[in-house]
Short mmCIF file of N, CA and C in Angstrom, two decimals:
data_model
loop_
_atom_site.label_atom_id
_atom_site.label_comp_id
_atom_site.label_asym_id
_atom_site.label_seq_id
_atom_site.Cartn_x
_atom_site.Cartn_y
_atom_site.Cartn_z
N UNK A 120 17.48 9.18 -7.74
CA UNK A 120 17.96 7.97 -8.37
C UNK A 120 16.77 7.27 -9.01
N UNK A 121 17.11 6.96 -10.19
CA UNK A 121 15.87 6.34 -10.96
C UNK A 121 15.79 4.69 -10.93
N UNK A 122 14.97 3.74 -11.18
CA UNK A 122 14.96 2.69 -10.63
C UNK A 122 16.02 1.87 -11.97
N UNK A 123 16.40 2.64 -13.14
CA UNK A 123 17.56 1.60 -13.68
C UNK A 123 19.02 2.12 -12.97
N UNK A 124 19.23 3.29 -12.00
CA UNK A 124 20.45 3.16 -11.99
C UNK A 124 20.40 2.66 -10.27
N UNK A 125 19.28 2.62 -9.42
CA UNK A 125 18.72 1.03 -8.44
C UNK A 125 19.62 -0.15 -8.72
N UNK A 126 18.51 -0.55 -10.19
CA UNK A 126 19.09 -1.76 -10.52
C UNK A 126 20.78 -1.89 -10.42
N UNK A 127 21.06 -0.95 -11.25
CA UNK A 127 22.58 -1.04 -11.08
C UNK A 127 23.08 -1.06 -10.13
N UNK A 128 23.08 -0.40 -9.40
CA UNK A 128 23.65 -0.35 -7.76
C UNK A 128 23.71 -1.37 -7.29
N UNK A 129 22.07 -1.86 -7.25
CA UNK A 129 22.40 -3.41 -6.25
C UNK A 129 23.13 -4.54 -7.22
N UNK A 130 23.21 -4.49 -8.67
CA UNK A 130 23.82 -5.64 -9.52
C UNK A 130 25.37 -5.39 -8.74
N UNK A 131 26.23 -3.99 -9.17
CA UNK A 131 27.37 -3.58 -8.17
C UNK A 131 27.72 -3.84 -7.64
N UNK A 132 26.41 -3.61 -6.41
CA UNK A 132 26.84 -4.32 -5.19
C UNK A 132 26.96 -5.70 -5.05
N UNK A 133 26.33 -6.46 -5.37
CA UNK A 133 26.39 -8.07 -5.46
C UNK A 133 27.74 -8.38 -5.76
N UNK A 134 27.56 -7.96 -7.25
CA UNK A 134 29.12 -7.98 -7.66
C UNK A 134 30.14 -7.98 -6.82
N UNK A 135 29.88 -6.67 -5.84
CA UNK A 135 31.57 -6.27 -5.37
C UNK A 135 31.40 -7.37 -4.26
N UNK A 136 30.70 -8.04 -3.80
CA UNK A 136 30.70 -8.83 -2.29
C UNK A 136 30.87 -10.21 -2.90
N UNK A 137 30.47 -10.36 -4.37
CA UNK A 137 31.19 -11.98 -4.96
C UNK A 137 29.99 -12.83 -4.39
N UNK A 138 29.72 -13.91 -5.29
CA UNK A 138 29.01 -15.06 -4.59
C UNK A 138 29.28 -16.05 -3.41
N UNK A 139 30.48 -15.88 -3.21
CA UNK A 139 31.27 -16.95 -2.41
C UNK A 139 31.36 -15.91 -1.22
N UNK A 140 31.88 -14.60 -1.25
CA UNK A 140 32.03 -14.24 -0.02
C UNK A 140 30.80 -13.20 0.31
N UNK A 141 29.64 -13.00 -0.10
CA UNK A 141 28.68 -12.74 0.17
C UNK A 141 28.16 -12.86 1.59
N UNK A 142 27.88 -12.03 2.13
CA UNK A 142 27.83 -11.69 3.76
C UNK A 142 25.97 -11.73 3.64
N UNK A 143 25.61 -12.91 4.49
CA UNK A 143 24.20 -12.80 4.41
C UNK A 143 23.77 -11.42 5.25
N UNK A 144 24.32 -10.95 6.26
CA UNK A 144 24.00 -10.38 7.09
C UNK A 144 23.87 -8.67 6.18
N UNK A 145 24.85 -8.43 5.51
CA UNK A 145 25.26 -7.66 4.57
C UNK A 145 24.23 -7.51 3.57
N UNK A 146 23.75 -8.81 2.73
CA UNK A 146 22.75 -8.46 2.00
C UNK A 146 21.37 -8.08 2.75
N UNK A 147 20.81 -9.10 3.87
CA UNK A 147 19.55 -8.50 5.11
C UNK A 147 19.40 -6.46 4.54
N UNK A 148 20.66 -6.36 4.89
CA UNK A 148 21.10 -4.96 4.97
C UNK A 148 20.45 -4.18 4.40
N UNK A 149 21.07 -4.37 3.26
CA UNK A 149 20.66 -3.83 1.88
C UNK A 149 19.11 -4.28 1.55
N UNK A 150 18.82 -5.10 1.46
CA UNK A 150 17.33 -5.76 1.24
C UNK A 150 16.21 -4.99 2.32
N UNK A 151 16.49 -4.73 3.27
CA UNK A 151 15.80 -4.20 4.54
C UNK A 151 15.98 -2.90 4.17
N UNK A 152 16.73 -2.00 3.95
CA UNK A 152 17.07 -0.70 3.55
C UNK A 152 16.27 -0.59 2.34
N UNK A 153 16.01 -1.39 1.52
CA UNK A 153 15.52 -1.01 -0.20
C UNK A 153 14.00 -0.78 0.61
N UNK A 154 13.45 -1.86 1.17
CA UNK A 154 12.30 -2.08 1.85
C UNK A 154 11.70 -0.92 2.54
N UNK A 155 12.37 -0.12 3.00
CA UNK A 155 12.65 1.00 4.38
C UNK A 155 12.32 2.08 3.29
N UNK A 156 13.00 2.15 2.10
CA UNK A 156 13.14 3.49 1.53
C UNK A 156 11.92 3.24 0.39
N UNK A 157 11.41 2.21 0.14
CA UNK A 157 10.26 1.98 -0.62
C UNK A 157 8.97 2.31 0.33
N UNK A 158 9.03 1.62 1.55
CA UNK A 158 7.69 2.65 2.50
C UNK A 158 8.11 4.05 2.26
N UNK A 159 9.18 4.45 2.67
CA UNK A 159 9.27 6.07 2.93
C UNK A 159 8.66 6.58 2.06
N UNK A 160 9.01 6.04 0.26
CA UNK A 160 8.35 7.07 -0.80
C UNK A 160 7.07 6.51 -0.90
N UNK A 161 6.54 5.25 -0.48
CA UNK A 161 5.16 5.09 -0.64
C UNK A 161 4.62 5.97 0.59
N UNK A 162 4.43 6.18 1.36
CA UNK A 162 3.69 7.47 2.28
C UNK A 162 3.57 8.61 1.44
N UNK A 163 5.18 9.29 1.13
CA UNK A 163 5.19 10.47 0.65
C UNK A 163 4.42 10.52 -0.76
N UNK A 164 3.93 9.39 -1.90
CA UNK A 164 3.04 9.47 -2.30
C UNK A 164 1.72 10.10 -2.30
N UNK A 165 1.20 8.94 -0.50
CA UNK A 165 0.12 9.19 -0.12
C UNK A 165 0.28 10.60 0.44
N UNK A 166 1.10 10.99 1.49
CA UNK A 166 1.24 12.71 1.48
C UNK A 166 0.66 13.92 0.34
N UNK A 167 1.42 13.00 -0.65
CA UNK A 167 1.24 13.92 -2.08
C UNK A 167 -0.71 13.98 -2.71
N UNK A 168 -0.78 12.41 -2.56
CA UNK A 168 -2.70 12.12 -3.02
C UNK A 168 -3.37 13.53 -2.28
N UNK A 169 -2.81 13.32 -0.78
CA UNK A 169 -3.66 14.11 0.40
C UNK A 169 -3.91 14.99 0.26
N UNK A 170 -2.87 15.72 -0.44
CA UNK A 170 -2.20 17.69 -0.71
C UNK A 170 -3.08 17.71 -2.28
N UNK A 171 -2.99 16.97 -3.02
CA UNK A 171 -4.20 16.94 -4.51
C UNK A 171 -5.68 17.14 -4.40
N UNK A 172 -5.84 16.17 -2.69
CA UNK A 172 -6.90 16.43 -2.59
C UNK A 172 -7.86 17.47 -1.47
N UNK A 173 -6.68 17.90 -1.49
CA UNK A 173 -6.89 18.62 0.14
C UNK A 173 -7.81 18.20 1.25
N UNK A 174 -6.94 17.16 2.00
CA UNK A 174 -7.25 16.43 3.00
C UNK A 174 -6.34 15.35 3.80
N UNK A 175 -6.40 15.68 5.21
CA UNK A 175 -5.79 14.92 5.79
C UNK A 175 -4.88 13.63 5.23
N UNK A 176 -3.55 13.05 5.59
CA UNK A 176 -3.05 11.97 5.19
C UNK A 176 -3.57 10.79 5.65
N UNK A 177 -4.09 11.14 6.65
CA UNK A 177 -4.97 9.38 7.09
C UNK A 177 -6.22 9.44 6.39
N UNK A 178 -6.95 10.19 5.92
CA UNK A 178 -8.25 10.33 5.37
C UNK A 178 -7.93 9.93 3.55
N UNK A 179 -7.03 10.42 3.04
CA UNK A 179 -6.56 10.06 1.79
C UNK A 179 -5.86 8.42 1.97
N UNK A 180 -4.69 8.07 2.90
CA UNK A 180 -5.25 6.76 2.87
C UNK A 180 -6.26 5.19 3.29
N UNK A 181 -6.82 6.08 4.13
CA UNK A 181 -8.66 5.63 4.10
C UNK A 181 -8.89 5.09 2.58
N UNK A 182 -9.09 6.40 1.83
CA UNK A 182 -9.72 6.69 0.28
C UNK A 182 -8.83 5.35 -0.43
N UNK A 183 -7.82 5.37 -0.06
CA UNK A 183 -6.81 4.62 -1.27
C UNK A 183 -7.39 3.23 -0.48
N UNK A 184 -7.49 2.81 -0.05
CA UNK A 184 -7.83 1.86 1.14
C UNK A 184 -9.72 1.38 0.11
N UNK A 185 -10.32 2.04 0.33
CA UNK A 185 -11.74 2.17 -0.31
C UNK A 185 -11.73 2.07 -1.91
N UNK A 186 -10.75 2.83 -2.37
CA UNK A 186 -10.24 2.47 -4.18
C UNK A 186 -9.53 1.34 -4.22
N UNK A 187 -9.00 0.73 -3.78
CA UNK A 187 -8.09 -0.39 -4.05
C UNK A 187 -9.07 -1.71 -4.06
N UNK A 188 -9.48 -1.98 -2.45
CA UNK A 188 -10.30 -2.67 -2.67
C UNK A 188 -11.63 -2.71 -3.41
N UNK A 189 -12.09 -1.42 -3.81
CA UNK A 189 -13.53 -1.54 -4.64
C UNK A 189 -12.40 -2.00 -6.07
N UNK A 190 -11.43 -1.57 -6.79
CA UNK A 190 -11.14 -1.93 -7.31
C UNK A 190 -10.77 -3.41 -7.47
N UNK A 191 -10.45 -4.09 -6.66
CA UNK A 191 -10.46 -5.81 -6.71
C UNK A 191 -11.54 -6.10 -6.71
N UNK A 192 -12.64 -5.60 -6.53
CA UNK A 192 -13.96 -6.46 -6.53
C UNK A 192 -14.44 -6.77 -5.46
N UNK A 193 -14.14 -6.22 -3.98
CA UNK A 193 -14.38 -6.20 -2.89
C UNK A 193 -14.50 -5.36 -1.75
N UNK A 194 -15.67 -4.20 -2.05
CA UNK A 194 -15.91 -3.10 -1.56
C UNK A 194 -15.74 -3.14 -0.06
N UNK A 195 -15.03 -2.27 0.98
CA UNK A 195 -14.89 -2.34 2.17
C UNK A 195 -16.40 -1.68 3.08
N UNK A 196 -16.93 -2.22 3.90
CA UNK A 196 -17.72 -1.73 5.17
C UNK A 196 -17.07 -0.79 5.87
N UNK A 197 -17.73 0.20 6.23
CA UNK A 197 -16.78 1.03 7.65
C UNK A 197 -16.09 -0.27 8.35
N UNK A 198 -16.77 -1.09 8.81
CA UNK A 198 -16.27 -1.85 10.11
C UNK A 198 -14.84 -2.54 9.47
N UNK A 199 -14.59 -3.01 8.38
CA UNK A 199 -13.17 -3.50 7.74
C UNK A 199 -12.56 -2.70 7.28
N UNK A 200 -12.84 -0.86 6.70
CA UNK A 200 -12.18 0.11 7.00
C UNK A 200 -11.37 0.15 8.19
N UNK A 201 -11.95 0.36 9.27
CA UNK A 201 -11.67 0.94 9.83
C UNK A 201 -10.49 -0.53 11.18
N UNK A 202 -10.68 -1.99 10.51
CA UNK A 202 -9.58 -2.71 11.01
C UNK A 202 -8.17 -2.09 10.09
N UNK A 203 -8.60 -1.95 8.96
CA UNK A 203 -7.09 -1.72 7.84
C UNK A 203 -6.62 -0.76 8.45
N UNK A 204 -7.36 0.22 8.98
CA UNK A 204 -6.55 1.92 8.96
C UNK A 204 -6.06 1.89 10.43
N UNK A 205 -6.59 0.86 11.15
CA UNK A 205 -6.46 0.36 12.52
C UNK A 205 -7.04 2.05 13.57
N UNK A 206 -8.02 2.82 12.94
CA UNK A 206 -8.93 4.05 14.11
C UNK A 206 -9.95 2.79 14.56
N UNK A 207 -10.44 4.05 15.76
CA UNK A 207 -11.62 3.06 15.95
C UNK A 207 -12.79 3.48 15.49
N UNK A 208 -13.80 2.88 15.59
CA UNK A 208 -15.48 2.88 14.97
C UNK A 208 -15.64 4.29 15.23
N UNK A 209 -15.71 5.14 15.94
CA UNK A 209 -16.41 6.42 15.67
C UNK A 209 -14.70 7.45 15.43
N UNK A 210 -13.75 6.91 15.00
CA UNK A 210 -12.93 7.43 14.27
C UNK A 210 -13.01 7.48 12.93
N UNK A 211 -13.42 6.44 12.60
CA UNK A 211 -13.55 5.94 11.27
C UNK A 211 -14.84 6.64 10.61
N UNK A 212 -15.74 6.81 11.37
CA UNK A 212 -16.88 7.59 11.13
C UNK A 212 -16.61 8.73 10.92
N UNK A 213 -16.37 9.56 11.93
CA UNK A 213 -16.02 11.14 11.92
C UNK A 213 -15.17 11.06 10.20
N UNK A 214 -14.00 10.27 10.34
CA UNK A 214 -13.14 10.35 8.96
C UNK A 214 -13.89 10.17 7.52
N UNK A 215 -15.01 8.96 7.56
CA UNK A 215 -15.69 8.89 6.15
C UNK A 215 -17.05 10.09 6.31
N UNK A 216 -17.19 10.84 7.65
CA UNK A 216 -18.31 12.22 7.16
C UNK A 216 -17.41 13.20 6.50
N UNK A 217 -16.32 12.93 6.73
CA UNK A 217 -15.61 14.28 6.51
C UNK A 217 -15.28 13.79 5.30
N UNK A 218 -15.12 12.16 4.62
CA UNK A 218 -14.59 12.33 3.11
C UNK A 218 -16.06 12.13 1.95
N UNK A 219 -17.38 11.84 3.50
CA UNK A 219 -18.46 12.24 2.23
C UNK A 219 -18.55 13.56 1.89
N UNK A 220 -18.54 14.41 2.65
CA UNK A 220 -18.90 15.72 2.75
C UNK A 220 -17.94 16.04 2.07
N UNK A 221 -17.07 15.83 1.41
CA UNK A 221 -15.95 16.38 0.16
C UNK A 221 -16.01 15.65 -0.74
N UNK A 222 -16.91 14.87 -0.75
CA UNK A 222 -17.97 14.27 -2.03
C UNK A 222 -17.02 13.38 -2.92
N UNK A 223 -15.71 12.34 -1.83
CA UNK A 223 -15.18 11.51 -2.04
C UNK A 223 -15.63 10.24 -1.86
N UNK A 224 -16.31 9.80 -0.77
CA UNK A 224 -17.28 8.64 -1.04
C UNK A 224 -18.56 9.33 -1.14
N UNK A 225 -19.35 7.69 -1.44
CA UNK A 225 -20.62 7.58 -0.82
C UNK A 225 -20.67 5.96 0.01
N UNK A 226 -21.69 6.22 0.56
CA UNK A 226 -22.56 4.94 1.10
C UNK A 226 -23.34 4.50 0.98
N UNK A 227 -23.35 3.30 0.27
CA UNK A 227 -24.81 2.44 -0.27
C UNK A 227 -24.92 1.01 0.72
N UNK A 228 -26.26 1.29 0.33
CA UNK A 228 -26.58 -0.55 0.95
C UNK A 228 -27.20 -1.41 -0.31
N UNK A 229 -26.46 -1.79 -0.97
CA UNK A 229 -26.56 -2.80 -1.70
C UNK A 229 -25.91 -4.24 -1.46
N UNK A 230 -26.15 -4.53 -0.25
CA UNK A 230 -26.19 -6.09 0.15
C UNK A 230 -27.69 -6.41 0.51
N UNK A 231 -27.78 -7.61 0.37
CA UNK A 231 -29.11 -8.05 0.93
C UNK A 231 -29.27 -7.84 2.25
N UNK A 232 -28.92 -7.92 3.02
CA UNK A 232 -28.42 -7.23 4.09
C UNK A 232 -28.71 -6.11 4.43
N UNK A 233 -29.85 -5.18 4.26
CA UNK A 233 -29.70 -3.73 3.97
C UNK A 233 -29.14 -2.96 4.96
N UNK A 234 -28.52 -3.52 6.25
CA UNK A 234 -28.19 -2.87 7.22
C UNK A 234 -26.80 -3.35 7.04
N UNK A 235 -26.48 -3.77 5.76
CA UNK A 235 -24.79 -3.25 5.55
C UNK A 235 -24.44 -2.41 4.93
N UNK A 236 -23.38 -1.51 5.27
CA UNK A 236 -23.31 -0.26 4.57
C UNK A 236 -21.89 -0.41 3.70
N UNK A 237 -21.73 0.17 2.42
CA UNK A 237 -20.62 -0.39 1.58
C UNK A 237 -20.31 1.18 1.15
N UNK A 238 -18.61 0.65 1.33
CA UNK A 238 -17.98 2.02 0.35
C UNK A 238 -17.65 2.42 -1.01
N UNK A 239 -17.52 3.44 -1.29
CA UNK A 239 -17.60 3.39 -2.54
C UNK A 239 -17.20 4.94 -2.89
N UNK A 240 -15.97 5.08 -3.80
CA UNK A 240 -15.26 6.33 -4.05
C UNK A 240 -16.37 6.79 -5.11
N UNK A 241 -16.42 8.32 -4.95
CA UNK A 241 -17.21 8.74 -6.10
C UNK A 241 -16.43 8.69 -7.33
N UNK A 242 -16.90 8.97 -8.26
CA UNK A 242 -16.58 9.34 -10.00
C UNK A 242 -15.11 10.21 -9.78
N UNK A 243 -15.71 11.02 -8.94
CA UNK A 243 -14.48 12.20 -9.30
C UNK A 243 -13.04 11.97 -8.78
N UNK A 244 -13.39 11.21 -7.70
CA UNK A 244 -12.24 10.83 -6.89
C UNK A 244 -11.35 9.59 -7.81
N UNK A 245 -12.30 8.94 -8.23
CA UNK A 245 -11.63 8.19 -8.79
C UNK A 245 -10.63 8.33 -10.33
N UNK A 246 -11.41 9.55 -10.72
CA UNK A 246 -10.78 10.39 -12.17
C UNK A 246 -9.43 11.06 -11.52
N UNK A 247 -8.92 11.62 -10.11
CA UNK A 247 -8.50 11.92 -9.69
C UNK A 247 -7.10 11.17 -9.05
N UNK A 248 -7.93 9.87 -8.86
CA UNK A 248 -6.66 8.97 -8.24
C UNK A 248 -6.38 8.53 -9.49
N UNK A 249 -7.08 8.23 -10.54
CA UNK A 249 -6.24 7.60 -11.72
C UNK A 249 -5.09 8.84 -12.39
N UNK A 250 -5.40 10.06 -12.42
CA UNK A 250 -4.99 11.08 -13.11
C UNK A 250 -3.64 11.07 -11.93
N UNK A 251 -3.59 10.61 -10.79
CA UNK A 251 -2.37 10.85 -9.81
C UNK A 251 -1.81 9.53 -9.90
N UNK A 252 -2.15 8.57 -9.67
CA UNK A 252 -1.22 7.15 -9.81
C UNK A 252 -1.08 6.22 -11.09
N UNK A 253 -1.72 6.99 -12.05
CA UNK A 253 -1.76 6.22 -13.58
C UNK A 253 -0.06 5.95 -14.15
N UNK A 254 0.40 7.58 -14.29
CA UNK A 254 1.59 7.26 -14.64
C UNK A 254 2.50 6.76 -13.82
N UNK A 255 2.71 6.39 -12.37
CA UNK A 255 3.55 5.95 -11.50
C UNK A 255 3.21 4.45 -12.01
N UNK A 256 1.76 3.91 -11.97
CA UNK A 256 1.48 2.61 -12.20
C UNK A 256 1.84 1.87 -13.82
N UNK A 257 2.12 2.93 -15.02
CA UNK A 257 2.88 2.59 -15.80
C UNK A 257 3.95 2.71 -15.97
N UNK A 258 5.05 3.86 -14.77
CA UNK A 258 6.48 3.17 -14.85
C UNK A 258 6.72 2.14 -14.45
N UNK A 259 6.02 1.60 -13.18
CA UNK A 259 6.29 0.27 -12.67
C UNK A 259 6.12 -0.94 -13.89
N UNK A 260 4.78 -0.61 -14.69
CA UNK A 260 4.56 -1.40 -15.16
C UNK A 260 6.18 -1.68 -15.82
N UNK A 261 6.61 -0.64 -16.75
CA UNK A 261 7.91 -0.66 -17.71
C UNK A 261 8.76 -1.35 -16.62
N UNK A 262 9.28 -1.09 -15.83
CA UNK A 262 10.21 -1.41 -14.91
C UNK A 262 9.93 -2.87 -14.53
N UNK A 263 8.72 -3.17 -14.19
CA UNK A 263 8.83 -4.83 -13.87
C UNK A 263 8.68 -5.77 -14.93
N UNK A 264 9.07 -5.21 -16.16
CA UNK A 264 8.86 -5.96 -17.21
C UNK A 264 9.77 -5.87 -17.96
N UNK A 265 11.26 -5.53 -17.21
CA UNK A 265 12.58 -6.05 -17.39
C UNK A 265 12.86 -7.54 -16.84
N UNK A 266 12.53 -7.45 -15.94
CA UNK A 266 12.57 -8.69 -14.81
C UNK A 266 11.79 -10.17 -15.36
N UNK A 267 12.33 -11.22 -15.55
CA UNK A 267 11.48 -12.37 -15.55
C UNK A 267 10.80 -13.14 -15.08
N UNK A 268 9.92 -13.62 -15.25
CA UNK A 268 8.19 -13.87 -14.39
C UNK A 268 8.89 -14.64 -13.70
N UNK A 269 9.95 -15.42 -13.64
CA UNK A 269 10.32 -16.90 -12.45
C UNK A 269 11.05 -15.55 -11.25
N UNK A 270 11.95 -14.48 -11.74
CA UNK A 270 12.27 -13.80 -10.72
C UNK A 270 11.16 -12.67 -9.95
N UNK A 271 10.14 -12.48 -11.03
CA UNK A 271 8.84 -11.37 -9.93
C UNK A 271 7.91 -12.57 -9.20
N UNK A 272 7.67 -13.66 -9.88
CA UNK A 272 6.99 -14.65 -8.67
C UNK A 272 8.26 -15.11 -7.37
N UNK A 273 9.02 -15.31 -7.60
CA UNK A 273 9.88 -15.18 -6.25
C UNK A 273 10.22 -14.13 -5.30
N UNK A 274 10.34 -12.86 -6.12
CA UNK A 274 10.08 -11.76 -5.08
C UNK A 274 8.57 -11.68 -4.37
N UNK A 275 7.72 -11.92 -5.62
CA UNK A 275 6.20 -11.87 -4.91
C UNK A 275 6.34 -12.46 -3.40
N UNK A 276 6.75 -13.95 -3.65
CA UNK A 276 6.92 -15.10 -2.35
C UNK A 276 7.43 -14.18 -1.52
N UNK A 277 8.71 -13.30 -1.88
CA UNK A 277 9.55 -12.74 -0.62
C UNK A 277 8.67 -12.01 0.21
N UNK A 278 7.70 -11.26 -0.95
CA UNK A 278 7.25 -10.13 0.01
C UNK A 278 6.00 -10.56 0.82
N UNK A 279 5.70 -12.06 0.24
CA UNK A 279 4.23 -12.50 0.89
C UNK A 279 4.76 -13.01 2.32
N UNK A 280 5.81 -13.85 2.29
CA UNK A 280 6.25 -13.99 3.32
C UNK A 280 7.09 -13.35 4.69
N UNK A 281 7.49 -11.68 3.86
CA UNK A 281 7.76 -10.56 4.70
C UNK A 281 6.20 -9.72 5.25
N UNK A 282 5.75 -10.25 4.31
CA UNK A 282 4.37 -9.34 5.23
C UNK A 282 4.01 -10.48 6.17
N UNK A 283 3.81 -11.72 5.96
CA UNK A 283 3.36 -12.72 7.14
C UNK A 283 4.27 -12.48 8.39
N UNK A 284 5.45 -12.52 8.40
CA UNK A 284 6.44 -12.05 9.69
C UNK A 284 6.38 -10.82 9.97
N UNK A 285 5.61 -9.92 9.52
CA UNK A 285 5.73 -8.61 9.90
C UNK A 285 4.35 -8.71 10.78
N UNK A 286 3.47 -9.23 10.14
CA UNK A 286 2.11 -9.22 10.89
C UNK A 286 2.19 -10.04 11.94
N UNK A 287 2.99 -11.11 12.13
CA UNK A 287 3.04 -12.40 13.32
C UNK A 287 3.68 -11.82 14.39
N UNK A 288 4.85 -10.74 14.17
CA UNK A 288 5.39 -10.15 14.67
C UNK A 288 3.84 -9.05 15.68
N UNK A 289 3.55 -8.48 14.83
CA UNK A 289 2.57 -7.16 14.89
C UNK A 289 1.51 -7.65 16.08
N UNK A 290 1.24 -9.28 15.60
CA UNK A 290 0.39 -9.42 16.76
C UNK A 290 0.45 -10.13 17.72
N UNK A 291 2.01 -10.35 17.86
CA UNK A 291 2.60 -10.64 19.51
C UNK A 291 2.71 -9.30 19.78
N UNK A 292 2.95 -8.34 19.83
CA UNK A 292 3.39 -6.89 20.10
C UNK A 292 2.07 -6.82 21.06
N UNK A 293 0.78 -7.01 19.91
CA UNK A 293 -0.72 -6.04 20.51
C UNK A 293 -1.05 -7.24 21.86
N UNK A 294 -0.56 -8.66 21.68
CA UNK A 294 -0.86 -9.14 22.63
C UNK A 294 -0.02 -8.65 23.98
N UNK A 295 1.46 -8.51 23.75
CA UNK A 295 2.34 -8.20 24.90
C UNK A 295 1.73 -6.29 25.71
N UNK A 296 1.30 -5.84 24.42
CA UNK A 296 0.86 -4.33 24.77
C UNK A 296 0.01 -4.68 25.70
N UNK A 297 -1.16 -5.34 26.10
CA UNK A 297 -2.34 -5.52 27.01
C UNK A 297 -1.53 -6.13 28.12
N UNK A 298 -0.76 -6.43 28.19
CA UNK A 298 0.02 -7.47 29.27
C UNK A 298 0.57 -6.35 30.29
N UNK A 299 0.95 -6.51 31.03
CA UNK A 299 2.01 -6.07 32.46
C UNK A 299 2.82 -6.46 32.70
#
């Protein structure tokens, strides 16, 4: 299913449930399900990066993890690696020898700091992730540029505020996990 006949579906669906008798519980539904099946194909993405690059799926999204943020302008440390990917410190290690040694990062110390160590995707990797997520990142582009900026800044809100309850959630869990 392609994301205009998506659109359609859920317009459909709205439709068939009417404004007035619209079942909040009903839409949750559907909204939580779109959510559900948008992780599923975002993994199988990253599955897909992994198999391009031949390497592990947690090690490829490590990499995407290390491209994203060097791409914002805010290169990750092992030590904030390795909170995102949630391994621990000599997990995270073993994982970035194994993605230097396939000559996907490197490690520089270019903080004043010289005993900080910064990541940084090589050239190739990065010719690589653009050559794999370029065109996905210009259907989206086409696709969210049906939509009008007052309705993608309100979804933005939705999803800023679904990730805040997902994480508030996440860390009563790790607190109740240590508990008895």
């Amino acid at each position: 299913m392609d994301a205009t006949e998506s659109a359609q579906e859920a317009q459909a669906a709205t439709e068939r449930d009417g404004e007035e008798g619209q079942s909040l519980a009903a839409q949750r539904d559907r909204l939580t399900e779109g959510l559900r099946v948008y992780g599923a194909d975002y993994n199988e993405f990253g599955r897909r990066f992994a198999t391009t690059l031949d390497v592990h799926v947690t090690d490829a999204g490590a990499l995407v993890q290390i491209l994203f943020a060097e791409e914002r302008g805010a290169p990750l440390s092992p030590a904030r690696l390795s909170e995102r990917i949630t391994l621990s410190s000599g997990a995270t290690t073993a994982l970035l020898n194994r993605l230097e040694k396939a000559g996907h990062i490197v490690r520089t110390r270019e903080h004043q700091d010289r005993r900080i160590v910064t990541l940084r995707g090589s050239q190739d990797v990065h010719e690589k992730a653009d050559a794999f997520f370029g065109p996905l990142g210009e259907r989206i582009d086409t696709l969210m540029a049906r939509y009008p900026a007052e309705q993608l800044r309100r979804f933005e809100a939705f999803l800023h505020d679904m990730h805040t309850t997902m994480n508030g959630y996440l860390a009563e869990l790790g607190t109740e996990a240590g508990t008895d």
